[in-house]
Coordinates of C-alpha atoms (C1' of nucleotides) in Angstrom, one line a residue:
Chain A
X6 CA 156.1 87.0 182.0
X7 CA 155.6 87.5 178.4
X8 CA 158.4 86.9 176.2
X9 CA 159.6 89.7 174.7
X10 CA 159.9 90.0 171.1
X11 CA 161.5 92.8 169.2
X12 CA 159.6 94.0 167.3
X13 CA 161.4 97.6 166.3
X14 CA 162.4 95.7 162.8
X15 CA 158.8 95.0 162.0
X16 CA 157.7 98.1 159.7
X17 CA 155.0 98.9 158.6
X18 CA 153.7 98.3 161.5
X19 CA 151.4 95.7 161.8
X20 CA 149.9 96.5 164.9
X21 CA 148.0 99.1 164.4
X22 CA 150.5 101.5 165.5
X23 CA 149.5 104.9 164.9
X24 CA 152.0 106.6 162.5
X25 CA 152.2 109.6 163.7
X26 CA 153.6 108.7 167.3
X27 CA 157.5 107.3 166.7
X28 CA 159.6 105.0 168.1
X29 CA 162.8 106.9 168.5
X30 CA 164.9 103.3 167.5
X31 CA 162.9 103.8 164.0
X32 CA 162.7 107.2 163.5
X33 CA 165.3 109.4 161.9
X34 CA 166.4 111.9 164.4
X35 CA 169.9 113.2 163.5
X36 CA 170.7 115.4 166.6
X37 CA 174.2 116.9 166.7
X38 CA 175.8 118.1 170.4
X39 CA 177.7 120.5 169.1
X40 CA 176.4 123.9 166.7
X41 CA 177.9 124.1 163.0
X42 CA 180.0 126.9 163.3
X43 CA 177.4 129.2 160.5
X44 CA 174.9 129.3 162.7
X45 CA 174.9 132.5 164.2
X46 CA 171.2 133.2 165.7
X47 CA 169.4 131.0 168.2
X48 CA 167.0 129.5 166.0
X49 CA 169.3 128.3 163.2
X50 CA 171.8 126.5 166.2
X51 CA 168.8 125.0 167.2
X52 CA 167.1 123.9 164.3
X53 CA 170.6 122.4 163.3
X54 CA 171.3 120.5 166.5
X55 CA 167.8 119.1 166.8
X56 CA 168.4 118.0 162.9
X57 CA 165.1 119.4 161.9
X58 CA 166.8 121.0 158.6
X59 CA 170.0 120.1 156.3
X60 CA 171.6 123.5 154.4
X61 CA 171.8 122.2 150.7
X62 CA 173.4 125.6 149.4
X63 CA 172.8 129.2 150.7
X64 CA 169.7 129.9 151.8
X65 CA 168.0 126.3 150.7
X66 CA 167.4 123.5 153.2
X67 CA 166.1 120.1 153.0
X68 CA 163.6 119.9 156.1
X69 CA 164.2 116.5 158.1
X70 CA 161.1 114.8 159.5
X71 CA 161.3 117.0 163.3
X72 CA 161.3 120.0 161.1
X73 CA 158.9 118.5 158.4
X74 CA 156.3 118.0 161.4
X75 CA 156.3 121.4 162.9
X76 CA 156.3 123.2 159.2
X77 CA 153.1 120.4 158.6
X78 CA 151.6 121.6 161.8
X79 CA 151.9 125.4 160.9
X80 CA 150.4 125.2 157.2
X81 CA 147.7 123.0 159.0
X82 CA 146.8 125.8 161.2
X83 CA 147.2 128.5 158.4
X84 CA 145.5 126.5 155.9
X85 CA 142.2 126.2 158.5
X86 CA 142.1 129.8 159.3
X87 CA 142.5 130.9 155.9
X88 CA 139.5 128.9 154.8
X89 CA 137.3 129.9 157.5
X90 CA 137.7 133.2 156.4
X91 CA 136.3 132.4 153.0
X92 CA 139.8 132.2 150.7
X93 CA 139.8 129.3 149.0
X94 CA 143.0 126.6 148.4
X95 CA 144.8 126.1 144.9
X96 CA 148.4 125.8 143.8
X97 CA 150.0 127.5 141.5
X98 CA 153.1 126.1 139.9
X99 CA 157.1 126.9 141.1
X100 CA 158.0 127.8 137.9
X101 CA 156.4 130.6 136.0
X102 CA 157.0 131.6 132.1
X103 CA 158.6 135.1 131.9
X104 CA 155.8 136.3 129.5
X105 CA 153.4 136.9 132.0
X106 CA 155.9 139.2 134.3
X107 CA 156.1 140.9 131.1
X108 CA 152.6 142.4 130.8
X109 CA 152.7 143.1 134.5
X110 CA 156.6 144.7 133.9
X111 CA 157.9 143.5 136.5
X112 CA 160.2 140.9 134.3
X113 CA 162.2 143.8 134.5
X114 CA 161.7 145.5 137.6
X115 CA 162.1 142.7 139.5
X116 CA 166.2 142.6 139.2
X117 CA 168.5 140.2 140.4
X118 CA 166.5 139.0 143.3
X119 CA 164.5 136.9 140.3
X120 CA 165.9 133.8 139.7
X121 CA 165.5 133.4 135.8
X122 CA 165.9 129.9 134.2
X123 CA 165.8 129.2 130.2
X124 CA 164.0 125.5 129.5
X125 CA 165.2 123.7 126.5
X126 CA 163.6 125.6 123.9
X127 CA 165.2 128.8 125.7
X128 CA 162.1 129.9 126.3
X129 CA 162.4 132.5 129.4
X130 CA 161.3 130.9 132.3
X131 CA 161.5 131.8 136.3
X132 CA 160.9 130.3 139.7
X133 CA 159.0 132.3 141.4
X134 CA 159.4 135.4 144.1
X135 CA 155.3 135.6 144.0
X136 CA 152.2 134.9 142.1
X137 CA 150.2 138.2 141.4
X138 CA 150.6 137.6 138.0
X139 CA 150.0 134.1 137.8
X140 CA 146.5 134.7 139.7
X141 CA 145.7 137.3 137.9
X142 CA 145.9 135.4 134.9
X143 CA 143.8 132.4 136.3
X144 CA 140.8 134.8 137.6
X145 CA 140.8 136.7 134.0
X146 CA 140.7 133.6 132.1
X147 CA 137.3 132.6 134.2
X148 CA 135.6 135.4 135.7
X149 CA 133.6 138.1 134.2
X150 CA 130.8 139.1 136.7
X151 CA 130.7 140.9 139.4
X152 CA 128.5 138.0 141.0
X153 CA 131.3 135.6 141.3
X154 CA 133.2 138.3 143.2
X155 CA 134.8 138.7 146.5
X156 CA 136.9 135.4 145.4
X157 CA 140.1 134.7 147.3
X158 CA 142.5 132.4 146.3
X159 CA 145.8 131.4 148.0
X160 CA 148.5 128.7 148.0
X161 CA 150.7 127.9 149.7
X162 CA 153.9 127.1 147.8
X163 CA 157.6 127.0 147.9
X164 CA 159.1 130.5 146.6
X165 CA 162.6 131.6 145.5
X166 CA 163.9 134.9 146.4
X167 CA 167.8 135.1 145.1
X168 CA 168.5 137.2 148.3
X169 CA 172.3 138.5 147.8
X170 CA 172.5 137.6 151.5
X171 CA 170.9 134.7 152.5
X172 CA 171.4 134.9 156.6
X173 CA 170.1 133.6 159.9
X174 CA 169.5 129.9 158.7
X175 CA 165.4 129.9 157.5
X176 CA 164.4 132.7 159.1
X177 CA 165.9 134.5 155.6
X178 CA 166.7 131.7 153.3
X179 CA 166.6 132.0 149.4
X180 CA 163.6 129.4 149.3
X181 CA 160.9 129.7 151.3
X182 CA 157.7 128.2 152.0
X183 CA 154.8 130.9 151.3
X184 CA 151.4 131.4 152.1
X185 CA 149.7 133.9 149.5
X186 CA 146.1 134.6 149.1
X187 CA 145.2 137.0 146.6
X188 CA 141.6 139.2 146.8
X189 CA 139.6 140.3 144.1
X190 CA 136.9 142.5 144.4
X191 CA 135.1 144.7 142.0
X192 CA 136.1 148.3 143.9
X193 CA 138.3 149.4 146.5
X194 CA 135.0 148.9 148.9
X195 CA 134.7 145.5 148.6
X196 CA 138.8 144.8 148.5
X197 CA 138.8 147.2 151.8
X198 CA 136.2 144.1 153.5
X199 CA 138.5 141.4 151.8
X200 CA 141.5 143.1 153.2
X201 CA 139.4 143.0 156.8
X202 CA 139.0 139.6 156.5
X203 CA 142.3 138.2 155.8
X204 CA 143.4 141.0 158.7
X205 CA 141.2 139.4 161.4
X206 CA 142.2 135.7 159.9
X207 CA 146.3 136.9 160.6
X208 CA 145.1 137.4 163.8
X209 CA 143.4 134.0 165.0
X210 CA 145.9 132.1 162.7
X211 CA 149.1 133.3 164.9
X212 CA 147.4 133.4 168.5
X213 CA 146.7 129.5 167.1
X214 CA 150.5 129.2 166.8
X215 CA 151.1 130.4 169.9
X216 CA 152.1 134.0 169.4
X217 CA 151.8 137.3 170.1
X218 CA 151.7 138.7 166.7
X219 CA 151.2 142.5 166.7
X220 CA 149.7 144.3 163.6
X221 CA 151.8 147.5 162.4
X222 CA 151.5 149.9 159.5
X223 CA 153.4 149.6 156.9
X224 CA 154.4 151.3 153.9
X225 CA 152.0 151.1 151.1
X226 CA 154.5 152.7 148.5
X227 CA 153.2 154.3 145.6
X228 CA 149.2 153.2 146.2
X229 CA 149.5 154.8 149.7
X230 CA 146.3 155.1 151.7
X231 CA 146.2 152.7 155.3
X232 CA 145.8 149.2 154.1
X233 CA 149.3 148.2 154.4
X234 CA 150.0 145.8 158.0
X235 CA 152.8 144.0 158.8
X236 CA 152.2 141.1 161.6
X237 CA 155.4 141.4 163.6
X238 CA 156.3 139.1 166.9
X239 CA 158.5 140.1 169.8
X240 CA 161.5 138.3 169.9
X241 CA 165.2 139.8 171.4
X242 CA 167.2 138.5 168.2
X243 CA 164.4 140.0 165.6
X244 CA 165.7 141.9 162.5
X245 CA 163.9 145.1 163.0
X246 CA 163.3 147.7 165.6
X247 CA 160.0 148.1 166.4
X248 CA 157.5 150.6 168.9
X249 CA 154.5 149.6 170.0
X250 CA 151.9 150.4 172.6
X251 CA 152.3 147.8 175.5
X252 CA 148.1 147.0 175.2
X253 CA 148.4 144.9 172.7
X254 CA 150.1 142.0 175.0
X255 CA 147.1 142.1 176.9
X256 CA 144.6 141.5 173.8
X257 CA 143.1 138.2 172.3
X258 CA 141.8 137.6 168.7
X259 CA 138.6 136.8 168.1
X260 CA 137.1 133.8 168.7
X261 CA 136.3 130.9 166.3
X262 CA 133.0 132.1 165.7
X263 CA 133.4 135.2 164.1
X264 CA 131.0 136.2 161.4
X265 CA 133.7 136.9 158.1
X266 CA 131.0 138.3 156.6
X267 CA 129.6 140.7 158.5
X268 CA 132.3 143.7 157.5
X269 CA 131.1 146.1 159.9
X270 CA 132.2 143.4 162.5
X271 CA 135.3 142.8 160.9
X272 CA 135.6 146.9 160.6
X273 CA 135.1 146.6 163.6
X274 CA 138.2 144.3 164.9
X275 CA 140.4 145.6 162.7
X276 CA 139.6 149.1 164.0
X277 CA 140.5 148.1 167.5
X278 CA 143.6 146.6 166.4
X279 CA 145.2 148.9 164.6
X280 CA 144.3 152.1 167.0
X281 CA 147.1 151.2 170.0
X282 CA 150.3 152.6 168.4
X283 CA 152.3 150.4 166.7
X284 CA 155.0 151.4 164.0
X285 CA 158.6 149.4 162.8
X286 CA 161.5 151.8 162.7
X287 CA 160.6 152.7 158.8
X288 CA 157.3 154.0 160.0
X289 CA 158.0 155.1 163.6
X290 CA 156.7 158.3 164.5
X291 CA 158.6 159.1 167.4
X292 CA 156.4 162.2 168.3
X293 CA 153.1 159.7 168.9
X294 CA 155.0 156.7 170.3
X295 CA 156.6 159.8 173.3
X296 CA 152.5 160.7 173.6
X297 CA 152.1 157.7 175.3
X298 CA 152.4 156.8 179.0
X299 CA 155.8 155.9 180.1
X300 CA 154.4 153.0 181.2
X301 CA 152.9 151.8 178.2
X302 CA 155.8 152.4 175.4
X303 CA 157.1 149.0 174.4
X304 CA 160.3 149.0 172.3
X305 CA 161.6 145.9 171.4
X306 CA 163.0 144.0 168.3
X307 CA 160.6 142.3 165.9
X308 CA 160.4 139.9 163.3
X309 CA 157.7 140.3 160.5
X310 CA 155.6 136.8 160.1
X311 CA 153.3 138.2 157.7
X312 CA 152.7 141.2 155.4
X313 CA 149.0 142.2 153.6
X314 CA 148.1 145.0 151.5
X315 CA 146.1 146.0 149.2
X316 CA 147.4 147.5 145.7
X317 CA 144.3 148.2 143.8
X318 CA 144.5 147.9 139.8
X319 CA 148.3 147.5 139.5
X320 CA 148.2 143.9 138.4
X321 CA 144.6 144.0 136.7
X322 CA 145.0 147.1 134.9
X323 CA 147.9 146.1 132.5
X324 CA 147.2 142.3 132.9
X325 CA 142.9 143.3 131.9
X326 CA 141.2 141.5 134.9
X327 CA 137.7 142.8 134.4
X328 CA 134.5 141.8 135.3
X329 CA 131.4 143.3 134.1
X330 CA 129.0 145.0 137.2
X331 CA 125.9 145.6 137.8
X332 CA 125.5 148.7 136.0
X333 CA 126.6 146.8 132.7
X334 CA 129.9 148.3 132.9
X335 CA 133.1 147.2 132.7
X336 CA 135.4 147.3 135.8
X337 CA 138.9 146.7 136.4
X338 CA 139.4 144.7 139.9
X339 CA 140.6 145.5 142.9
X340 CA 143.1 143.4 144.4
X341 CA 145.1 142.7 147.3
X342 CA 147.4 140.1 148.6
X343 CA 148.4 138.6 152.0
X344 CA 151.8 136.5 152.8
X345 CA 152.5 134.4 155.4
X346 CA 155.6 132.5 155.6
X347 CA 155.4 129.2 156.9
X348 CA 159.1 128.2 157.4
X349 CA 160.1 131.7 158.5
X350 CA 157.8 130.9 161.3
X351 CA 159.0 127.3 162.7
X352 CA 162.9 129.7 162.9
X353 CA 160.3 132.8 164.7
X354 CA 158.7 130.2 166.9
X355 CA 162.0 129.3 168.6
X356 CA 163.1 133.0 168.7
X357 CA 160.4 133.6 170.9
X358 CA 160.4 129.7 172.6
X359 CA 164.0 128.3 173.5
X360 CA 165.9 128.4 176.6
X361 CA 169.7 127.3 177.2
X362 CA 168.3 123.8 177.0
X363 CA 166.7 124.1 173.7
X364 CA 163.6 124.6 171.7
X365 CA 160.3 124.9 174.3
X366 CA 157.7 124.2 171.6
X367 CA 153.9 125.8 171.6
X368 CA 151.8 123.0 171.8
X369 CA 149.8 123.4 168.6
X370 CA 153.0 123.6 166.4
X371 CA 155.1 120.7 168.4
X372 CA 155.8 118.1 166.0
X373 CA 154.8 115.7 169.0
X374 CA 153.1 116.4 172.0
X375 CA 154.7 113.5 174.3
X376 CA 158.5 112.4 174.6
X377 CA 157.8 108.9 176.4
X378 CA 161.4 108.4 177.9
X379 CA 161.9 104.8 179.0
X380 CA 164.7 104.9 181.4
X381 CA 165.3 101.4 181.3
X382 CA 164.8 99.6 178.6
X383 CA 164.5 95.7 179.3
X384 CA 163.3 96.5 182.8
X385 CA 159.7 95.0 182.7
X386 CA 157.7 97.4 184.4
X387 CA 159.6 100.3 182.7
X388 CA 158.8 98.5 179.3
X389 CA 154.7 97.4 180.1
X390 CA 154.4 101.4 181.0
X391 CA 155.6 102.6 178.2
X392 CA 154.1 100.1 176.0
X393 CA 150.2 100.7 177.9
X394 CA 151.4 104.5 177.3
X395 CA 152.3 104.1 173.8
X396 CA 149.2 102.3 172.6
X397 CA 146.7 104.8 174.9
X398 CA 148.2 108.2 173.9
X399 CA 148.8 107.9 170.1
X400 CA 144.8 106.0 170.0
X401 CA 143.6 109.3 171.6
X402 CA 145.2 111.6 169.2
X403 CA 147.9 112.4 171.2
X404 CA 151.3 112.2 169.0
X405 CA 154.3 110.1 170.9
X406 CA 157.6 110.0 170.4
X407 CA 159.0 107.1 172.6
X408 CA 162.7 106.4 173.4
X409 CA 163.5 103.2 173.7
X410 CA 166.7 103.3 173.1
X411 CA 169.0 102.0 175.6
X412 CA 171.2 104.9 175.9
X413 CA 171.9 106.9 179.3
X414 CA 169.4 108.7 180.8
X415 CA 171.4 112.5 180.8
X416 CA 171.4 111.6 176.9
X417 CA 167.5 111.4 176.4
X418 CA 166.7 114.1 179.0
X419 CA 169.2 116.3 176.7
X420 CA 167.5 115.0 173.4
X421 CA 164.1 116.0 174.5
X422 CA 164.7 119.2 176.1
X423 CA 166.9 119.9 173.1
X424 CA 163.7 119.1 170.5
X425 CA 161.2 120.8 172.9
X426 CA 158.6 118.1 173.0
X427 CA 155.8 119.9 175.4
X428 CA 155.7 116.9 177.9
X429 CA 158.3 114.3 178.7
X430 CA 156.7 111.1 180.5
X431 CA 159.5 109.2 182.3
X432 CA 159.1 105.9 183.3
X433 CA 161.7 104.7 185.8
X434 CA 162.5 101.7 187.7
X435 CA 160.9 103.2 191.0
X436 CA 158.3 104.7 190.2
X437 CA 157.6 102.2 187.5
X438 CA 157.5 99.8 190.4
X439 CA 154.2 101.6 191.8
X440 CA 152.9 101.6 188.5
X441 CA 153.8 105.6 188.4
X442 CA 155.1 108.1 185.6
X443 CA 157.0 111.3 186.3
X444 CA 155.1 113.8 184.1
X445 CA 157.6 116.9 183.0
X446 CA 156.8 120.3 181.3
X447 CA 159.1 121.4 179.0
X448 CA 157.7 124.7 179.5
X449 CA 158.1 125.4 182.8
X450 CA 159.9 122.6 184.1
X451 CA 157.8 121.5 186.6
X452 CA 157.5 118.1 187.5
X453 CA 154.7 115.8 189.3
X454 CA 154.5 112.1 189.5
X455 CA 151.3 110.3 188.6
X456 CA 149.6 107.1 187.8
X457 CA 149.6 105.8 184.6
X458 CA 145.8 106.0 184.3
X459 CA 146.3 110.0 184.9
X460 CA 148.7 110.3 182.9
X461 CA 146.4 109.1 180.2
X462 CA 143.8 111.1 181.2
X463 CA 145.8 114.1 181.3
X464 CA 146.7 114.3 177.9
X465 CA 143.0 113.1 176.3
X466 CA 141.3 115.3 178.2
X467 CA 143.5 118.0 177.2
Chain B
rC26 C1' 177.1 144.6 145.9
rG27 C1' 181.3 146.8 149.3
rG28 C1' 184.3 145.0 153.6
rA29 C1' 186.2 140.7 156.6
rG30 C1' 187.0 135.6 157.1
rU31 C1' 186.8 130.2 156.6
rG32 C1' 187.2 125.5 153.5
rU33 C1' 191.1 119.0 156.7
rA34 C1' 185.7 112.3 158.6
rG35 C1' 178.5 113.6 160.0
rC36 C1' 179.7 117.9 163.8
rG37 C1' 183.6 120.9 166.4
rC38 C1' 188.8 121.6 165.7
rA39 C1' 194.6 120.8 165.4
rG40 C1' 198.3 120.2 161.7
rC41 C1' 200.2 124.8 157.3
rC42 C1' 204.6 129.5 159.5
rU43 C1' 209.6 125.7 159.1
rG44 C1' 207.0 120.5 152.6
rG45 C1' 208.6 114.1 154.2
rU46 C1' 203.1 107.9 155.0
rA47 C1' 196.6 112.9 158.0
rG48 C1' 195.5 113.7 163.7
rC49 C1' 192.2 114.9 168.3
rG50 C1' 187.2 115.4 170.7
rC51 C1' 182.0 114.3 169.8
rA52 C1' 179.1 111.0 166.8
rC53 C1' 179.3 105.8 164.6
rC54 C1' 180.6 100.0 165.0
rU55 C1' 182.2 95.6 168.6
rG56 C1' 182.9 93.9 173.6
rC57 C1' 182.8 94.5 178.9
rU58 C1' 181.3 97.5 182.9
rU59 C1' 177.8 101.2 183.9
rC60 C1' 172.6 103.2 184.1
rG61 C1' 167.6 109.7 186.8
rG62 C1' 170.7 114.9 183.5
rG63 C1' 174.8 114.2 177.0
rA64 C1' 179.2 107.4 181.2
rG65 C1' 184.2 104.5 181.6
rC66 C1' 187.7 101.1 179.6
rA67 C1' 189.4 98.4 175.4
rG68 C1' 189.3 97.5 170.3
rG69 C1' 187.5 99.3 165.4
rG70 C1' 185.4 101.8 160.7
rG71 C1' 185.2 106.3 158.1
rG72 C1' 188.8 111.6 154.9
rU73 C1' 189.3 113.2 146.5
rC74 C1' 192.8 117.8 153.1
rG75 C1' 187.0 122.8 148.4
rC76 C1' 188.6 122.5 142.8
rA77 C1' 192.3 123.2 138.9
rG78 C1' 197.0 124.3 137.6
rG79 C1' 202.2 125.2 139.0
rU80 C1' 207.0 124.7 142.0
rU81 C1' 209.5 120.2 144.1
rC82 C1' 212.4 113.8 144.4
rA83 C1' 208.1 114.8 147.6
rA84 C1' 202.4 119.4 148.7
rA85 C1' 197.0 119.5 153.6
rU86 C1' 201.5 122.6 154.0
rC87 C1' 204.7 127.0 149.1
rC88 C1' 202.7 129.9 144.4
rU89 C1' 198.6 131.2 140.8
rG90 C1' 193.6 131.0 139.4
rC91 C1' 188.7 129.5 140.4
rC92 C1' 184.6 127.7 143.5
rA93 C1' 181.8 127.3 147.9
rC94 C1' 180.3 128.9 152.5
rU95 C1' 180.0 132.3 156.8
rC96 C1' 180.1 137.0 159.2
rC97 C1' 179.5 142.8 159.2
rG98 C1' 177.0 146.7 156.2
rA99 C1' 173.3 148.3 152.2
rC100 C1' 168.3 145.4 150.5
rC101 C1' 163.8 142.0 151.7
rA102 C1' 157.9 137.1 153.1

RNA sequence: CGGAGUGUAGCGCAGCCUGGUAGCGCACCUGCUUCGGGAGCAGGGGGUCGCAGGUUCAAAUCCUGCCACUCCGACCA
């Protein structure tokens, strides 16, 4: 028998380990077995006991590695669809000078919700709600023909909204992690394809995360006309009411190979996705919604995980974004911008994925994909396992997180159903014995017992 | 911003009414025993009692002011 060296003080590792699969002794996984008395909604208990975020003040949160992991996993995913469907990364800074809100007016429209700031040589400065402005300012420094148009530039970035009520843990804090991609087109023809684009990207990027995200007019204010969506999920604790027509459940996104630039495609999609009723309470027409089928009138509660529209020249008129066209003319863009909000989705995500246990992550947002339990540390077939486990998995791709802690086994099972790891591995004594895992679905709790090779095989092939 | 409420150890709470050396559970540390669904026993560490004034011989406790946070409503990615 091998001697067995401890080696959980030996970091970095030197081993090869792959960093992201965890040994639960190193990582930093501050679980709490009781809920901080604030947290009101499912999500922020949640989030709290499985210490993936710290509240700092109202409505700000320092995100802890669990939490840091899933948020990673969802700008990943975001990130990838937004650049498939042509937009292109930058980043745009927190802090913005008040001059530029001034051309656009909205220094002072914006009211309280602004969070203003003087720097040293009280100059007006402000963190920022948004970056229409900012954008703006970047394209009409550069561009000035037509031929470098459609461009579409997003970021993501941490915003600041002074909300006078900060509430339900992340799902409405004060800062916020935001997606925005901005569209610039030379007339409302060519913003109408951008807005079709970033419409049928909404779409793959949240069926990627797992969710049923359901498209819903929304008010376009003073520009009117129909290019206005909100992308709201189902979930029993959402903030809104919303009415929909009970088709959508049944309908997919369009796969990975969809042509961006065909617009009559993405017309297309876009037409197919926005014909089934679907309304929040603001826009709800209750006359339409009672024209449908018993049967397929769906009213539940919704939370809105991402907003586009389209506003024209209202930024690029005053702030003079122009580029010259064909005709030799010049023309004031068209613009349009699309949110997503990253953090506001890890707190949606459990809305629509928990049970009494805890958090039942989607696979492609889990901030691992394996909880390797070890139910006896020190037991030599329990510990060669988990070690032949922990090497296979992480060199696959397959992200680990193995406890080999030496506390009780009703502790770990709590831990991992409380974090939602997808699958939990369990190597005990017995089955350990006969060279066997137990192999455990968060999801649906079912259980089966396997070999070790299977279990390997199982998770690469999947 | 209107209404309500709470601040005592990392988390959950008691103590306050009736002033007198700050306590319980969880978590944490040590030891022993346990070991497949948040173990048991024993020992231990940790607190400016939100802050500032005031009253008093003495304030977590009484008085005044301030601050922070939460919840309900109106508003929003």
């Amino acid at each position: 028998m091998a001697v067995p060296i401890d080696c959980r003080r030996c970091w970095p590792p030197s081993s090869g380990e792959n960093p992201s699969s965890m040994r639960l002794s190193r990582y930093f996984l501050p679980t709490l077995r009781e809920t901080p008395k604030e947290a009101e909604i499912v999500s922020h208990r949640l989030m709290l006991r499985a210490g993936m975020i710290r509240q700092q003040a109202a409505g700000i949160y320092s995100w802890l590695p669990l939490g840091k992991r899933v948020l990673a996993n969802i700008e990943q995913i975001v990130r990838e669809e937004q650049n498939r469907a042509g937009a292109i990364e930058i980043l745009m800074p927190t802090i913005q000078p008040a001059d530029l809100w001034r051309e656009s007016g909205r220094y002072d429209d914006y009211g309280k919700e602004m969070l203003r700031i003087e720097d040293r040589h009280e100059r007006d400065m402000l963190y920022g709600p948004t970056n229409e402005e900012m954008v703006t300012e970047i394209f009409r420094a550069y561009v000035s023909s037509y031929r470098a148009l459609p461009l579409n530039l997003y970021h993501i970035q941490w915003k600041f909204r002074d909300e006078v009520r900060p509430r339900f843990g992340i799902m409405r804090g004060r800062e916020f992690l935001m997606k925005d991609a901005y569209s610039f087109d030379i007339d409302q023809e060519g913003a109408r394809a951008a807005y079709h684009r970033m419409f049928v990207s909404y779409l793959r990027t949240f069926e990627r995360l797992g969710l049923k995200a359901i498209p819903m007019r929304a008010d376009t204010g003073p520009i009117g006309g129909d290019l206005s969506h909100e992308f709201i999920i189902l979930a029993d604790t959402g903030e809104s009411e919303v009415f929909c027509d009970r088709t959508y459940l049944s309908m997919n996104a369009p796969d990975a190979g969809v042509d961006y630039w065909d617009d009559a495609a993405m017309a297309k999609i876009v037409e197919e996705f926005t014909t089934p009723y679907a309304a929040t309470d603001e826009m709800h027409d209750e006359a339409a919604y009672n024209a449908l089928p018993e049967a397929d009138r769906l009213s539940a509660r919704g939370i809105e995980v991402g907003h586009i529209f389209y506003f024209g020249t209202k930024y690029s008129e005053p702030m003079n974004a122009r580029v010259q066209g064909p005709d030799g003319k010049e023309h004031t863009v068209h613009m349009g911008s699309y949110g997503i909000g990253p953090t506001r989705l890890v707190a949606a995500i459990i809305e629509a994925f928990h049970d009494e246990d805890g958090i039942k992550w989607p696979e492609a947002v889990a901030p691992f994909h394996v909880g390797l339990i070890n139910m006896k540390p020190g037991d030599a077939a329990c510990d060669e396992i988990c070690e032949k486990l922990y090497n296979a998995l992480p060199a696959s791709g397959v992200d680990v997180l193995y406890d080999d802690t030496d506390n009780r086994a009703g502790a770990k099972f709590a831990t991992f159903d409380l974090i939602g790891v997808p699958f939990q591995v369990i190597a005990g004594p017995r089955s350990a014995a006969e060279g066997k895992v137990e192999i455990k679905n968060r999801a649906d709790g079912s259980r089966d017992t396997v070999t070790v090779e299977e279990a390997i095989n199982r998770f690469v092939a999947a």
